[in-house]
Amino acid sequence: MFSSFSFDRSRCALWAVSLALFCVSLDFFALNLALPDMAADLHVAAGGLQWALSGYMLASGALMTAAGRLGDLFGHRRLLLFGVGLFGASSLMCGLSGSATELVAFRVLQGAGVAFVMPVGLALLTHVFDEDRRAKANGFVFGVAGVGLVLGPFVGGLLTQTVGWRSVFWLNVPFTVLSLVLASRVQLKHDASSARAVDWPGLVTVTAAIASLTVALDRGRAWGWTSGRTLGLLAAGVLLLAVFVAVESKVARPLVDLALFRNRMFVIITAGGAVASAAASVYLFGASLYLQEVRHFPAGTAGLVLLVPAVATAAAGPLAGRLGGIAPLKVMAGAGAVGGLAVLGLGLTSWLPLYVLFLAVCGGALKLSNTFTVIATQGVIRPERAGEASGVTLTAIVTAGGVGIALAGSALGAQGVTTSAVRSTLVATAVVCLVSAGILVAARLHQAHRAARTLPEAVAPVQG
């Protein structure tokens, strides 16, 4: 039984994080439909706003690992307030932008706010909720975020047509204010006696490494994958990651404890979630192009069809929370296999009702895998490193999603958007998904075999 204070604290934390992630999802999916009006109003070509999207993703992806660890060091509530405040203030300024340059700059700040909101918010829930309720709390948060995902395209289109594109950004402000009020009521004891030394060399190198890789993946198709800029950034990213590992192995208080990567369960679950994230990006990208370029659906009709997987995606969050008590590898393997088969179905069918059914299954299964990745990884690490682990996991998921889009875009760009090109891309993605599910099954069987071998030793009578 919880005291009223404990209940109020947990409820405030739950809704503070839920509203913040709702804003992030709503904003991200609403913005796409506002881009043409934004470009016309700011007197630039639509392609000129590419960095309004890329800069946002670059900032959020590059800073997540650092943000998660900073939350562990300085307090998750404090860093959540900072992240939500930065996201809300930059949303307001995005709506007031008078030029494309200003808009891009404030979008980068928005992305930086997201980098703090996601890992720090999820780590906060790890500390506020006990182990029995933690998975359901995370599932609830991702369910609310899923509602933002579903409403995003509709709200973005409606506001752009009726009020104007600036209102898409201003809509975030009241939600972020409410999130800030709720988060400010969450009081957590933070160990002020513990060392708060920031590993600045590690923070700078890992941020620069992820930024280099993100830019290379984002711009590689436009620049050319063999161009000097692309290869240079990829090489710089890999080199900086090597430097980061060397730095972390020597400092007394590393930004990321390398022992985290010796946690076999953490690594396997994160890798499975990264594959699911990449597959989700590929199927959504491929389906959008297939519906508009191959089947020649108008944008509005294509958006209506894609609402089906969006609804399934929203439902997957709470379901992941309810499955929190099941062995993680079972859930991950099952969701990956179902998602892989559904992606394969998308690649092999052209009958629209069946195609829409496969879209729904893809949305639900792959989102279930992504959400469960975050829930499960929080369950296999020490609570005091929750932010660090959340940052690493989310960085892997976001980066994998970017890799998926880059590879799919490159494949379809080389072959052209035809039925056969989309089919081959989806089939290849399905194979990767199914191989990943097979590896998870093998890991689960190995885990069960080890448990079976150690159990007799644990219960064996002592020979006197």
GROMACS .gro file of C-alpha atoms in nm:
model
  464
    1MET     CA    1   0.000   0.000   0.000
    2PHE     CA    2   0.139   0.340  -0.100
    3SER     CA    3   0.101   0.655   0.104
    4SER     CA    4  -0.091   0.941  -0.052
    5PHE     CA    5   0.237   1.128  -0.104
    6SER     CA    6   0.390   0.833  -0.284
    7PHE     CA    7   0.082   0.794  -0.503
    8ASP     CA    8   0.070   1.165  -0.585
    9ARG     CA    9   0.440   1.166  -0.665
   10SER     CA   10   0.415   0.868  -0.898
   11ARG     CA   11   0.104   1.003  -1.069
   12CYS     CA   12   0.266   1.343  -1.128
   13ALA     CA   13   0.579   1.179  -1.268
   14LEU     CA   14   0.373   0.952  -1.492
   15TRP     CA   15   0.173   1.235  -1.645
   16ALA     CA   16   0.469   1.474  -1.667
   17VAL     CA   17   0.666   1.224  -1.877
   18SER     CA   18   0.356   1.115  -2.073
   19LEU     CA   19   0.266   1.472  -2.174
   20ALA     CA   20   0.626   1.546  -2.269
   21LEU     CA   21   0.651   1.242  -2.496
   22PHE     CA   22   0.303   1.313  -2.635
   23CYS     CA   23   0.430   1.657  -2.744
   24VAL     CA   24   0.742   1.508  -2.900
   25SER     CA   25   0.542   1.253  -3.101
   26LEU     CA   26   0.272   1.500  -3.203
   27ASP     CA   27   0.526   1.760  -3.312
   28PHE     CA   28   0.739   1.517  -3.514
   29PHE     CA   29   0.451   1.366  -3.710
   30ALA     CA   30   0.254   1.690  -3.750
   31LEU     CA   31   0.542   1.885  -3.902
   32ASN     CA   32   0.572   1.693  -4.230
   33LEU     CA   33   0.237   1.819  -4.359
   34ALA     CA   34   0.327   2.177  -4.267
   35LEU     CA   35   0.656   2.187  -4.461
   36PRO     CA   36   0.519   2.317  -4.795
   37ASP     CA   37   0.340   2.610  -4.626
   38MET     CA   38   0.645   2.682  -4.411
   39ALA     CA   39   0.869   2.694  -4.719
   40ALA     CA   40   0.632   2.927  -4.905
   41ASP     CA   41   0.595   3.163  -4.607
   42LEU     CA   42   0.969   3.177  -4.544
   43HIS     CA   43   1.045   3.219  -4.916
   44VAL     CA   44   1.261   2.911  -4.961
   45ALA     CA   45   1.227   2.594  -5.169
   46ALA     CA   46   1.077   2.297  -4.986
   47GLY     CA   47   1.419   2.127  -5.001
   48GLY     CA   48   1.565   2.427  -4.823
   49LEU     CA   49   1.396   2.316  -4.503
   50GLN     CA   50   1.570   1.976  -4.506
   51TRP     CA   51   1.779   2.082  -4.208
   52ALA     CA   52   1.465   2.169  -4.011
   53LEU     CA   53   1.418   1.792  -3.997
   54SER     CA   54   1.780   1.680  -4.011
   55GLY     CA   55   1.903   1.928  -3.750
   56TYR     CA   56   1.634   1.815  -3.508
   57MET     CA   57   1.727   1.446  -3.551
   58LEU     CA   58   2.098   1.526  -3.533
   59ALA     CA   59   2.067   1.709  -3.201
   60SER     CA   60   1.836   1.455  -3.040
   61GLY     CA   61   2.036   1.151  -3.150
   62ALA     CA   62   2.379   1.294  -3.072
   63LEU     CA   63   2.294   1.414  -2.721
   64MET     CA   64   2.085   1.126  -2.583
   65THR     CA   65   2.372   0.921  -2.440
   66ALA     CA   66   2.521   1.224  -2.265
   67ALA     CA   67   2.180   1.344  -2.143
   68GLY     CA   68   2.097   1.009  -1.988
   69ARG     CA   69   2.416   1.002  -1.784
   70LEU     CA   70   2.386   1.367  -1.681
   71GLY     CA   71   2.044   1.280  -1.541
   72ASP     CA   72   2.206   1.010  -1.325
   73LEU     CA   73   2.462   1.260  -1.198
   74PHE     CA   74   2.251   1.572  -1.138
   75GLY     CA   75   1.902   1.434  -1.082
   76HIS     CA   76   1.642   1.308  -1.327
   77ARG     CA   77   1.370   1.552  -1.222
   78ARG     CA   78   1.604   1.849  -1.264
   79LEU     CA   79   1.718   1.740  -1.611
   80LEU     CA   80   1.361   1.654  -1.715
   81LEU     CA   81   1.254   2.008  -1.622
   82PHE     CA   82   1.544   2.142  -1.828
   83GLY     CA   83   1.460   1.925  -2.131
   84VAL     CA   84   1.086   1.998  -2.128
   85GLY     CA   85   1.149   2.370  -2.073
   86LEU     CA   86   1.398   2.382  -2.361
   87PHE     CA   87   1.159   2.194  -2.591
   88GLY     CA   88   0.866   2.422  -2.503
   89ALA     CA   89   1.063   2.747  -2.533
   90SER     CA   90   1.217   2.647  -2.866
   91SER     CA   91   0.872   2.541  -2.993
   92LEU     CA   92   0.747   2.891  -2.915
   93MET     CA   93   1.043   3.044  -3.097
   94CYS     CA   94   1.001   2.812  -3.397
   95GLY     CA   95   0.654   2.958  -3.439
   96LEU     CA   96   0.796   3.310  -3.424
   97SER     CA   97   1.076   3.246  -3.673
   98GLY     CA   98   1.112   3.503  -3.949
   99SER     CA   99   1.355   3.310  -4.167
  100ALA     CA  100   1.455   2.954  -4.254
  101THR     CA  101   1.785   3.002  -4.069
  102GLU     CA  102   1.607   3.098  -3.748
  103LEU     CA  103   1.368   2.806  -3.784
  104VAL     CA  104   1.650   2.556  -3.829
  105ALA     CA  105   1.837   2.695  -3.528
  106PHE     CA  106   1.533   2.663  -3.302
  107ARG     CA  107   1.458   2.315  -3.440
  108VAL     CA  108   1.808   2.211  -3.332
  109LEU     CA  109   1.728   2.340  -2.983
  110GLN     CA  110   1.402   2.144  -2.992
  111GLY     CA  111   1.599   1.830  -3.073
  112ALA     CA  112   1.835   1.901  -2.784
  113GLY     CA  113   1.533   1.925  -2.552
  114VAL     CA  114   1.406   1.590  -2.679
  115ALA     CA  115   1.747   1.436  -2.607
  116PHE     CA  116   1.694   1.514  -2.239
  117VAL     CA  117   1.322   1.442  -2.221
  118MET     CA  118   1.332   1.083  -2.346
  119PRO     CA  119   1.614   0.906  -2.154
  120VAL     CA  120   1.584   1.119  -1.840
  121GLY     CA  121   1.205   1.090  -1.829
  122LEU     CA  122   1.214   0.712  -1.859
  123ALA     CA  123   1.489   0.689  -1.596
  124LEU     CA  124   1.275   0.904  -1.363
  125LEU     CA  125   0.997   0.647  -1.384
  126THR     CA  126   1.246   0.374  -1.293
  127HIS     CA  127   1.312   0.554  -0.965
  128VAL     CA  128   0.954   0.658  -0.889
  129PHE     CA  129   0.782   0.324  -0.954
  130ASP     CA  130   0.860  -0.003  -0.782
  131GLU     CA  131   0.957  -0.302  -0.991
  132ASP     CA  132   0.604  -0.447  -0.999
  133ARG     CA  133   0.450  -0.130  -1.151
  134ARG     CA  134   0.741  -0.003  -1.357
  135ALA     CA  135   0.664  -0.191  -1.679
  136LYS     CA  136   0.299  -0.083  -1.680
  137ALA     CA  137   0.404   0.278  -1.618
  138ASN     CA  138   0.639   0.269  -1.915
  139GLY     CA  139   0.372   0.106  -2.127
  140PHE     CA  140   0.124   0.378  -2.032
  141VAL     CA  141   0.374   0.650  -2.126
  142PHE     CA  142   0.440   0.496  -2.467
  143GLY     CA  143   0.065   0.453  -2.517
  144VAL     CA  144   0.008   0.827  -2.460
  145ALA     CA  145   0.300   0.903  -2.692
  146GLY     CA  146   0.135   0.674  -2.947
  147VAL     CA  147  -0.179   0.888  -2.936
  148GLY     CA  148   0.039   1.182  -3.038
  149LEU     CA  149   0.173   0.972  -3.323
  150VAL     CA  150  -0.181   0.892  -3.444
  151LEU     CA  151  -0.306   1.250  -3.411
  152GLY     CA  152   0.008   1.412  -3.554
  153PRO     CA  153  -0.066   1.400  -3.928
  154PHE     CA  154  -0.433   1.494  -3.878
  155VAL     CA  155  -0.360   1.780  -3.637
  156GLY     CA  156  -0.071   1.905  -3.850
  157GLY     CA  157  -0.283   1.917  -4.163
  158LEU     CA  158  -0.584   2.072  -3.988
  159LEU     CA  159  -0.387   2.347  -3.811
  160THR     CA  160  -0.184   2.429  -4.121
  161GLN     CA  161  -0.496   2.470  -4.333
  162THR     CA  162  -0.706   2.660  -4.079
  163VAL     CA  163  -0.473   2.859  -3.850
  164GLY     CA  164  -0.133   2.840  -4.016
  165TRP     CA  165   0.188   2.639  -3.981
  166ARG     CA  166   0.312   2.840  -3.683
  167SER     CA  167   0.028   2.702  -3.470
  168VAL     CA  168   0.173   2.350  -3.512
  169PHE     CA  169   0.465   2.461  -3.293
  170TRP     CA  170   0.260   2.674  -3.056
  171LEU     CA  171   0.038   2.378  -2.976
  172ASN     CA  172   0.331   2.228  -2.784
  173VAL     CA  173   0.352   2.518  -2.540
  174PRO     CA  174   0.049   2.452  -2.313
  175PHE     CA  175   0.131   2.081  -2.293
  176THR     CA  176   0.493   2.150  -2.197
  177VAL     CA  177   0.383   2.404  -1.934
  178LEU     CA  178   0.152   2.143  -1.779
  179SER     CA  179   0.432   1.885  -1.790
  180LEU     CA  180   0.665   2.129  -1.613
  181VAL     CA  181   0.407   2.195  -1.338
  182LEU     CA  182   0.360   1.822  -1.278
  183ALA     CA  183   0.732   1.742  -1.290
  184SER     CA  184   0.807   2.019  -1.039
  185ARG     CA  185   0.586   1.837  -0.786
  186VAL     CA  186   0.793   1.518  -0.805
  187GLN     CA  187   1.035   1.524  -0.513
  188LEU     CA  188   1.319   1.272  -0.528
  189LYS     CA  189   1.603   1.228  -0.288
  190HIS     CA  190   1.928   1.275  -0.474
  191ASP     CA  191   2.258   1.168  -0.321
  192ALA     CA  192   2.435   1.502  -0.300
  193SER     CA  193   2.742   1.335  -0.148
  194SER     CA  194   2.811   1.128  -0.458
  195ALA     CA  195   3.068   1.254  -0.705
  196ARG     CA  196   2.918   1.460  -0.985
  197ALA     CA  197   3.229   1.488  -1.199
  198VAL     CA  198   3.133   1.504  -1.566
  199ASP     CA  199   3.344   1.302  -1.806
  200TRP     CA  200   3.387   1.587  -2.053
  201PRO     CA  201   3.628   1.408  -2.291
  202GLY     CA  202   3.384   1.117  -2.314
  203LEU     CA  203   3.084   1.347  -2.356
  204VAL     CA  204   3.248   1.545  -2.637
  205THR     CA  205   3.382   1.243  -2.826
  206VAL     CA  206   3.063   1.036  -2.818
  207THR     CA  207   2.848   1.336  -2.912
  208ALA     CA  208   3.079   1.424  -3.201
  209ALA     CA  209   3.092   1.060  -3.313
  210ILE     CA  210   2.714   1.018  -3.324
  211ALA     CA  211   2.675   1.359  -3.491
  212SER     CA  212   2.924   1.263  -3.764
  213LEU     CA  213   2.754   0.931  -3.830
  214THR     CA  214   2.407   1.089  -3.825
  215VAL     CA  215   2.498   1.358  -4.078
  216ALA     CA  216   2.667   1.102  -4.304
  217LEU     CA  217   2.362   0.874  -4.298
  218ASP     CA  218   2.119   1.160  -4.342
  219ARG     CA  219   2.300   1.329  -4.630
  220GLY     CA  220   2.475   1.030  -4.785
  221ARG     CA  221   2.209   0.975  -5.050
  222ALA     CA  222   2.218   1.340  -5.159
  223TRP     CA  223   2.598   1.372  -5.150
  224GLY     CA  224   2.667   1.022  -5.282
  225TRP     CA  225   2.777   0.733  -5.063
  226THR     CA  226   3.128   0.735  -5.211
  227SER     CA  227   3.173   1.113  -5.199
  228GLY     CA  228   3.455   1.259  -4.992
  229ARG     CA  229   3.219   1.429  -4.749
  230THR     CA  230   3.021   1.113  -4.676
  231LEU     CA  231   3.323   0.884  -4.640
  232GLY     CA  232   3.506   1.147  -4.435
  233LEU     CA  233   3.221   1.181  -4.188
  234LEU     CA  234   3.176   0.804  -4.160
  235ALA     CA  235   3.549   0.760  -4.097
  236ALA     CA  236   3.548   1.044  -3.843
  237GLY     CA  237   3.253   0.888  -3.663
  238VAL     CA  238   3.418   0.547  -3.637
  239LEU     CA  239   3.748   0.701  -3.525
  240LEU     CA  240   3.577   0.912  -3.260
  241LEU     CA  241   3.392   0.607  -3.129
  242ALA     CA  242   3.727   0.428  -3.094
  243VAL     CA  243   3.866   0.729  -2.907
  244PHE     CA  244   3.554   0.732  -2.687
  245VAL     CA  245   3.606   0.366  -2.590
  246ALA     CA  246   3.972   0.435  -2.510
  247VAL     CA  247   3.877   0.735  -2.296
  248GLU     CA  248   3.603   0.547  -2.108
  249SER     CA  249   3.836   0.259  -2.026
  250LYS     CA  250   4.076   0.493  -1.846
  251VAL     CA  251   3.873   0.758  -1.663
  252ALA     CA  252   3.766   0.701  -1.304
  253ARG     CA  253   3.402   0.803  -1.357
  254PRO     CA  254   3.312   0.737  -1.721
  255LEU     CA  255   3.015   0.882  -1.902
  256VAL     CA  256   2.924   0.527  -2.006
  257ASP     CA  257   3.051   0.239  -1.796
  258LEU     CA  258   3.186  -0.010  -2.051
  259ALA     CA  259   3.071  -0.287  -1.818
  260LEU     CA  260   2.724  -0.208  -1.954
  261PHE     CA  261   2.828  -0.375  -2.279
  262ARG     CA  262   2.937  -0.685  -2.088
  263ASN     CA  263   2.578  -0.720  -1.968
  264ARG     CA  264   2.473  -0.982  -2.222
  265MET     CA  265   2.100  -0.934  -2.174
  266PHE     CA  266   2.126  -0.557  -2.218
  267VAL     CA  267   2.325  -0.592  -2.540
  268ILE     CA  268   2.101  -0.861  -2.692
  269ILE     CA  269   1.777  -0.679  -2.609
  270THR     CA  270   1.910  -0.344  -2.736
  271ALA     CA  271   2.033  -0.503  -3.059
  272GLY     CA  272   1.693  -0.666  -3.115
  273GLY     CA  273   1.520  -0.332  -3.058
  274ALA     CA  274   1.757  -0.159  -3.299
  275VAL     CA  275   1.672  -0.410  -3.574
  276ALA     CA  276   1.300  -0.356  -3.510
  277SER     CA  277   1.349   0.022  -3.528
  278ALA     CA  278   1.530  -0.005  -3.860
  279ALA     CA  279   1.260  -0.237  -3.997
  280ALA     CA  280   0.985   0.002  -3.885
  281SER     CA  281   1.154   0.292  -4.062
  282VAL     CA  282   1.195   0.089  -4.382
  283TYR     CA  283   0.838  -0.039  -4.398
  284LEU     CA  284   0.686   0.306  -4.331
  285PHE     CA  285   0.916   0.469  -4.586
  286GLY     CA  286   0.852   0.197  -4.842
  287ALA     CA  287   0.476   0.191  -4.785
  288SER     CA  288   0.445   0.568  -4.820
  289LEU     CA  289   0.630   0.564  -5.153
  290TYR     CA  290   0.448   0.253  -5.276
  291LEU     CA  291   0.103   0.398  -5.208
  292GLN     CA  292   0.178   0.733  -5.375
  293GLU     CA  293   0.429   0.646  -5.648
  294VAL     CA  294   0.318   0.297  -5.751
  295ARG     CA  295  -0.053   0.293  -5.669
  296HIS     CA  296  -0.083   0.670  -5.734
  297PHE     CA  297  -0.289   0.743  -5.423
  298PRO     CA  298  -0.329   1.113  -5.336
  299ALA     CA  299  -0.138   1.221  -5.027
  300GLY     CA  300  -0.460   1.241  -4.822
  301THR     CA  301  -0.566   0.888  -4.918
  302ALA     CA  302  -0.219   0.750  -4.848
  303GLY     CA  303  -0.226   0.921  -4.508
  304LEU     CA  304  -0.562   0.762  -4.432
  305VAL     CA  305  -0.422   0.416  -4.514
  306LEU     CA  306  -0.117   0.478  -4.295
  307LEU     CA  307  -0.346   0.574  -4.008
  308VAL     CA  308  -0.412   0.199  -3.964
  309PRO     CA  309  -0.055   0.107  -3.857
  310ALA     CA  310  -0.045   0.428  -3.651
  311VAL     CA  311  -0.341   0.309  -3.443
  312ALA     CA  312  -0.178  -0.033  -3.399
  313THR     CA  313   0.142   0.142  -3.294
  314ALA     CA  314  -0.044   0.342  -3.029
  315ALA     CA  315  -0.198   0.024  -2.887
  316ALA     CA  316   0.140  -0.150  -2.865
  317GLY     CA  317   0.268   0.072  -2.581
  318PRO     CA  318   0.021  -0.036  -2.310
  319LEU     CA  319   0.046  -0.397  -2.431
  320ALA     CA  320   0.425  -0.388  -2.384
  321GLY     CA  321   0.370  -0.269  -2.027
  322ARG     CA  322   0.136  -0.560  -1.955
  323LEU     CA  323   0.393  -0.806  -2.088
  324GLY     CA  324   0.661  -0.674  -1.853
  325GLY     CA  325   0.656  -0.987  -1.636
  326ILE     CA  326   0.736  -1.222  -1.924
  327ALA     CA  327   1.094  -1.321  -2.009
  328PRO     CA  328   1.224  -1.037  -2.232
  329LEU     CA  329   1.378  -1.261  -2.495
  330LYS     CA  330   1.047  -1.443  -2.549
  331VAL     CA  331   0.859  -1.119  -2.615
  332MET     CA  332   1.134  -0.973  -2.833
  333ALA     CA  333   1.168  -1.290  -3.042
  334GLY     CA  334   0.792  -1.326  -3.086
  335ALA     CA  335   0.737  -0.962  -3.180
  336GLY     CA  336   1.035  -0.967  -3.415
  337ALA     CA  337   0.917  -1.283  -3.589
  338VAL     CA  338   0.559  -1.155  -3.631
  339GLY     CA  339   0.689  -0.819  -3.753
  340GLY     CA  340   0.928  -0.984  -3.995
  341LEU     CA  341   0.655  -1.205  -4.143
  342ALA     CA  342   0.426  -0.902  -4.177
  343VAL     CA  343   0.699  -0.705  -4.359
  344LEU     CA  344   0.746  -1.006  -4.587
  345GLY     CA  345   0.371  -1.005  -4.649
  346LEU     CA  346   0.386  -0.637  -4.746
  347GLY     CA  347   0.651  -0.720  -5.003
  348LEU     CA  348   0.458  -1.009  -5.156
  349THR     CA  349   0.098  -0.886  -5.172
  350SER     CA  350  -0.073  -0.623  -5.385
  351TRP     CA  351  -0.434  -0.684  -5.274
  352LEU     CA  352  -0.515  -0.369  -5.078
  353PRO     CA  353  -0.722  -0.518  -4.790
  354LEU     CA  354  -0.449  -0.771  -4.716
  355TYR     CA  355  -0.183  -0.501  -4.759
  356VAL     CA  356  -0.357  -0.282  -4.498
  357LEU     CA  357  -0.380  -0.581  -4.261
  358PHE     CA  358  -0.005  -0.641  -4.293
  359LEU     CA  359   0.055  -0.269  -4.231
  360ALA     CA  360  -0.139  -0.293  -3.904
  361VAL     CA  361   0.054  -0.603  -3.792
  362CYS     CA  362   0.385  -0.434  -3.880
  363GLY     CA  363   0.291  -0.126  -3.679
  364GLY     CA  364   0.185  -0.322  -3.372
  365ALA     CA  365   0.459  -0.586  -3.367
  366LEU     CA  366   0.757  -0.363  -3.440
  367LYS     CA  367   0.640  -0.090  -3.200
  368LEU     CA  368   0.587  -0.357  -2.935
  369SER     CA  369   0.946  -0.467  -2.986
  370ASN     CA  370   1.075  -0.107  -2.963
  371THR     CA  371   0.877  -0.023  -2.650
  372PHE     CA  372   0.960  -0.350  -2.480
  373THR     CA  373   1.329  -0.288  -2.552
  374VAL     CA  374   1.321   0.025  -2.336
  375ILE     CA  375   1.119  -0.148  -2.061
  376ALA     CA  376   1.332  -0.463  -2.055
  377THR     CA  377   1.670  -0.288  -2.059
  378GLN     CA  378   1.566  -0.081  -1.757
  379GLY     CA  379   1.501  -0.410  -1.578
  380VAL     CA  380   1.846  -0.561  -1.630
  381ILE     CA  381   2.063  -0.270  -1.505
  382ARG     CA  382   2.124  -0.102  -1.170
  383PRO     CA  383   1.877   0.182  -1.098
  384GLU     CA  384   2.158   0.431  -1.035
  385ARG     CA  385   2.268   0.385  -1.399
  386ALA     CA  386   1.912   0.397  -1.538
  387GLY     CA  387   1.962   0.723  -1.728
  388GLU     CA  388   2.288   0.604  -1.881
  389ALA     CA  389   2.132   0.277  -1.998
  390SER     CA  390   1.822   0.453  -2.128
  391GLY     CA  391   2.040   0.700  -2.321
  392VAL     CA  392   2.243   0.422  -2.482
  393THR     CA  393   1.932   0.220  -2.571
  394LEU     CA  394   1.745   0.515  -2.721
  395THR     CA  395   2.054   0.627  -2.913
  396ALA     CA  396   2.080   0.279  -3.065
  397ILE     CA  397   1.711   0.277  -3.157
  398VAL     CA  398   1.712   0.628  -3.309
  399THR     CA  399   2.035   0.566  -3.500
  400ALA     CA  400   1.911   0.233  -3.633
  401GLY     CA  401   1.595   0.403  -3.756
  402GLY     CA  402   1.810   0.654  -3.944
  403VAL     CA  403   2.020   0.373  -4.092
  404GLY     CA  404   1.703   0.200  -4.211
  405ILE     CA  405   1.575   0.510  -4.390
  406ALA     CA  406   1.917   0.580  -4.543
  407LEU     CA  407   1.955   0.227  -4.680
  408ALA     CA  408   1.596   0.210  -4.807
  409GLY     CA  409   1.626   0.552  -4.969
  410SER     CA  410   1.952   0.453  -5.134
  411ALA     CA  411   1.809   0.124  -5.264
  412LEU     CA  412   1.493   0.281  -5.402
  413GLY     CA  413   1.685   0.578  -5.538
  414ALA     CA  414   1.912   0.345  -5.736
  415GLN     CA  415   1.632   0.126  -5.873
  416GLY     CA  416   1.350   0.378  -5.891
  417VAL     CA  417   1.022   0.349  -5.700
  418THR     CA  418   0.873   0.047  -5.874
  419THR     CA  419   0.679  -0.253  -5.745
  420SER     CA  420   0.983  -0.479  -5.781
  421ALA     CA  421   1.217  -0.230  -5.608
  422VAL     CA  422   0.984  -0.181  -5.310
  423ARG     CA  423   0.927  -0.558  -5.295
  424SER     CA  424   1.297  -0.645  -5.289
  425THR     CA  425   1.364  -0.381  -5.021
  426LEU     CA  426   1.085  -0.514  -4.797
  427VAL     CA  427   1.184  -0.877  -4.849
  428ALA     CA  428   1.545  -0.800  -4.754
  429THR     CA  429   1.420  -0.617  -4.444
  430ALA     CA  430   1.199  -0.913  -4.351
  431VAL     CA  431   1.494  -1.151  -4.376
  432VAL     CA  432   1.698  -0.934  -4.139
  433CYS     CA  433   1.404  -0.923  -3.896
  434LEU     CA  434   1.357  -1.299  -3.902
  435VAL     CA  435   1.730  -1.365  -3.857
  436SER     CA  436   1.726  -1.130  -3.557
  437ALA     CA  437   1.427  -1.317  -3.412
  438GLY     CA  438   1.615  -1.645  -3.464
  439ILE     CA  439   1.916  -1.510  -3.275
  440LEU     CA  440   1.688  -1.403  -2.988
  441VAL     CA  441   1.534  -1.752  -2.979
  442ALA     CA  442   1.882  -1.907  -2.967
  443ALA     CA  443   1.980  -1.670  -2.685
  444ARG     CA  444   1.666  -1.763  -2.493
  445LEU     CA  445   1.734  -2.138  -2.536
  446HIS     CA  446   2.093  -2.086  -2.420
  447GLN     CA  447   1.968  -1.893  -2.119
  448ALA     CA  448   1.721  -2.170  -2.032
  449HIS     CA  449   1.991  -2.435  -2.075
  450ARG     CA  450   2.225  -2.250  -1.838
  451ALA     CA  451   1.946  -2.211  -1.582
  452ALA     CA  452   1.868  -2.582  -1.603
  453ARG     CA  453   2.234  -2.669  -1.545
  454THR     CA  454   2.278  -2.440  -1.245
  455LEU     CA  455   1.949  -2.534  -1.075
  456PRO     CA  456   2.052  -2.891  -0.980
  457GLU     CA  457   2.376  -2.755  -0.836
  458ALA     CA  458   2.184  -2.501  -0.628
  459VAL     CA  459   1.945  -2.759  -0.477
  460ALA     CA  460   2.189  -3.048  -0.448
  461PRO     CA  461   2.224  -3.174  -0.088
  462VAL     CA  462   2.547  -3.096   0.090
  463GLN     CA  463   2.759  -3.407   0.122
  464GLY     CA  464   2.891  -3.430   0.476
   0.00000   0.00000   0.00000
